[in-house]
Amino acid sequence: MRGNIAQMMQQAQRMQDNLKRVQEELAVLEVTGSAGGNLVSITITGKMEVRRVKIDPSALADAEMLEDLVTAAMNDAVNKANEESQRRMSAATAGMPLPPGMKLPF
């Protein structure tokens, strides 16, 4: 019994170390979302901080279209960052199931 508890504690510590490492990686991870055939591209970090916005000058002629393209590019970037975060967190938890509704990072 005592060996099982010690083993579980070691496993929990390894998982905690892995999660910390992944969080550090996500802080510097950059993903780029784009829209309109790359008329607009937005680069964000894994922490959802915007790093760069690039707008093709030809997109400046139509403000409403540009607003839609910026929105779509931002959503694309956020979706990519979330997918990468989930992939890395799943690897860090070594497939250990989490209770329903629990999301990482905490």
CSV table of C-alpha atoms in Angstrom, one decimal:
chain,number,residue,atom,x,y,z
A,1,MET,CA,0.0,0.0,0.0
A,2,ARG,CA,2.8,2.4,1.0
A,3,GLY,CA,4.6,1.7,-2.3
A,4,ASN,CA,1.5,2.5,-4.3
A,5,ILE,CA,1.1,5.9,-2.6
A,6,ALA,CA,4.8,6.7,-3.1
A,7,GLN,CA,4.5,5.7,-6.8
A,8,MET,CA,1.3,7.9,-7.2
A,9,MET,CA,3.1,10.8,-5.7
A,10,GLN,CA,6.1,10.4,-8.0
A,11,GLN,CA,3.8,10.2,-11.0
A,12,ALA,CA,1.9,13.3,-9.9
A,13,GLN,CA,5.2,15.2,-9.5
A,14,ARG,CA,6.3,14.1,-13.0
A,15,MET,CA,3.0,15.3,-14.4
A,16,GLN,CA,3.3,18.6,-12.6
A,17,ASP,CA,6.8,19.1,-13.9
A,18,ASN,CA,5.6,18.2,-17.4
A,19,LEU,CA,2.7,20.7,-17.2
A,20,LYS,CA,5.1,23.4,-16.1
A,21,ARG,CA,7.4,22.7,-19.0
A,22,VAL,CA,4.5,22.8,-21.5
A,23,GLN,CA,3.2,26.0,-20.0
A,24,GLU,CA,6.6,27.6,-20.6
A,25,GLU,CA,6.7,26.3,-24.1
A,26,LEU,CA,3.2,27.7,-24.8
A,27,ALA,CA,4.3,31.1,-23.6
A,28,VAL,CA,6.8,31.4,-26.4
A,29,LEU,CA,4.8,29.4,-29.0
A,30,GLU,CA,3.7,31.5,-31.9
A,31,VAL,CA,0.9,30.5,-34.4
A,32,THR,CA,-0.4,32.4,-37.3
A,33,GLY,CA,-4.0,32.6,-38.5
A,34,SER,CA,-4.9,34.0,-41.9
A,35,ALA,CA,-7.9,34.9,-43.9
A,36,GLY,CA,-8.7,36.1,-47.4
A,37,GLY,CA,-5.9,34.1,-49.1
A,38,ASN,CA,-3.4,35.7,-46.7
A,39,LEU,CA,-4.7,39.3,-47.2
A,40,VAL,CA,-4.7,39.4,-43.4
A,41,SER,CA,-2.6,37.3,-41.1
A,42,ILE,CA,-2.3,37.5,-37.3
A,43,THR,CA,0.3,35.9,-35.2
A,44,ILE,CA,-0.4,35.1,-31.5
A,45,THR,CA,1.4,33.3,-28.7
A,46,GLY,CA,0.1,30.2,-26.9
A,47,LYS,CA,-1.0,32.7,-24.1
A,48,MET,CA,-3.2,34.4,-26.7
A,49,GLU,CA,-1.1,37.6,-26.9
A,50,VAL,CA,-1.0,39.2,-30.3
A,51,ARG,CA,2.5,39.5,-31.7
A,52,ARG,CA,1.9,40.7,-35.3
A,53,VAL,CA,-0.8,41.8,-37.6
A,54,LYS,CA,-0.1,41.9,-41.4
A,55,ILE,CA,-2.6,43.5,-43.8
A,56,ASP,CA,-2.1,43.4,-47.5
A,57,PRO,CA,-2.5,47.0,-48.8
A,58,SER,CA,-5.2,45.8,-51.3
A,59,ALA,CA,-7.5,45.0,-48.4
A,60,LEU,CA,-7.5,48.6,-47.2
A,61,ALA,CA,-10.0,49.7,-49.9
A,62,ASP,CA,-13.0,48.0,-48.2
A,63,ALA,CA,-13.3,48.7,-44.5
A,64,GLU,CA,-16.1,46.2,-43.9
A,65,MET,CA,-14.3,43.4,-45.7
A,66,LEU,CA,-11.2,44.2,-43.8
A,67,GLU,CA,-13.0,44.0,-40.5
A,68,ASP,CA,-14.4,40.6,-41.5
A,69,LEU,CA,-10.9,39.4,-42.6
A,70,VAL,CA,-9.3,40.5,-39.3
A,71,THR,CA,-12.0,38.7,-37.3
A,72,ALA,CA,-11.6,35.5,-39.3
A,73,ALA,CA,-7.8,35.6,-39.1
A,74,MET,CA,-7.9,36.2,-35.3
A,75,ASN,CA,-10.4,33.3,-34.9
A,76,ASP,CA,-8.1,31.1,-37.1
A,77,ALA,CA,-5.1,31.9,-34.9
A,78,VAL,CA,-6.9,31.3,-31.7
A,79,ASN,CA,-8.2,27.9,-32.9
A,80,LYS,CA,-4.7,26.9,-33.9
A,81,ALA,CA,-3.3,28.0,-30.6
A,82,ASN,CA,-6.0,26.1,-28.7
A,83,GLU,CA,-5.4,22.9,-30.7
A,84,GLU,CA,-1.7,23.1,-30.1
A,85,SER,CA,-2.2,23.7,-26.4
A,86,GLN,CA,-4.6,20.7,-26.1
A,87,ARG,CA,-2.2,18.5,-28.0
A,88,ARG,CA,0.8,19.5,-25.8
A,89,MET,CA,-1.2,19.3,-22.6
A,90,SER,CA,-2.5,15.8,-23.5
A,91,ALA,CA,1.1,14.7,-24.1
A,92,ALA,CA,2.2,16.2,-20.7
A,93,THR,CA,-0.5,14.4,-18.8
A,94,ALA,CA,0.5,11.1,-20.5
A,95,GLY,CA,-3.1,10.4,-21.5
A,96,MET,CA,-4.3,10.5,-17.9
A,97,PRO,CA,-8.0,11.3,-18.0
A,98,LEU,CA,-9.1,14.5,-16.4
A,99,PRO,CA,-12.5,14.9,-14.6
A,100,PRO,CA,-15.2,16.3,-16.9
A,101,GLY,CA,-15.1,20.0,-17.1
A,102,MET,CA,-11.5,20.3,-15.9
A,103,LYS,CA,-9.3,22.1,-18.4
A,104,LEU,CA,-5.6,22.7,-18.6
A,105,PRO,CA,-3.7,24.8,-17.8
A,106,PHE,CA,-5.4,25.3,-14.4
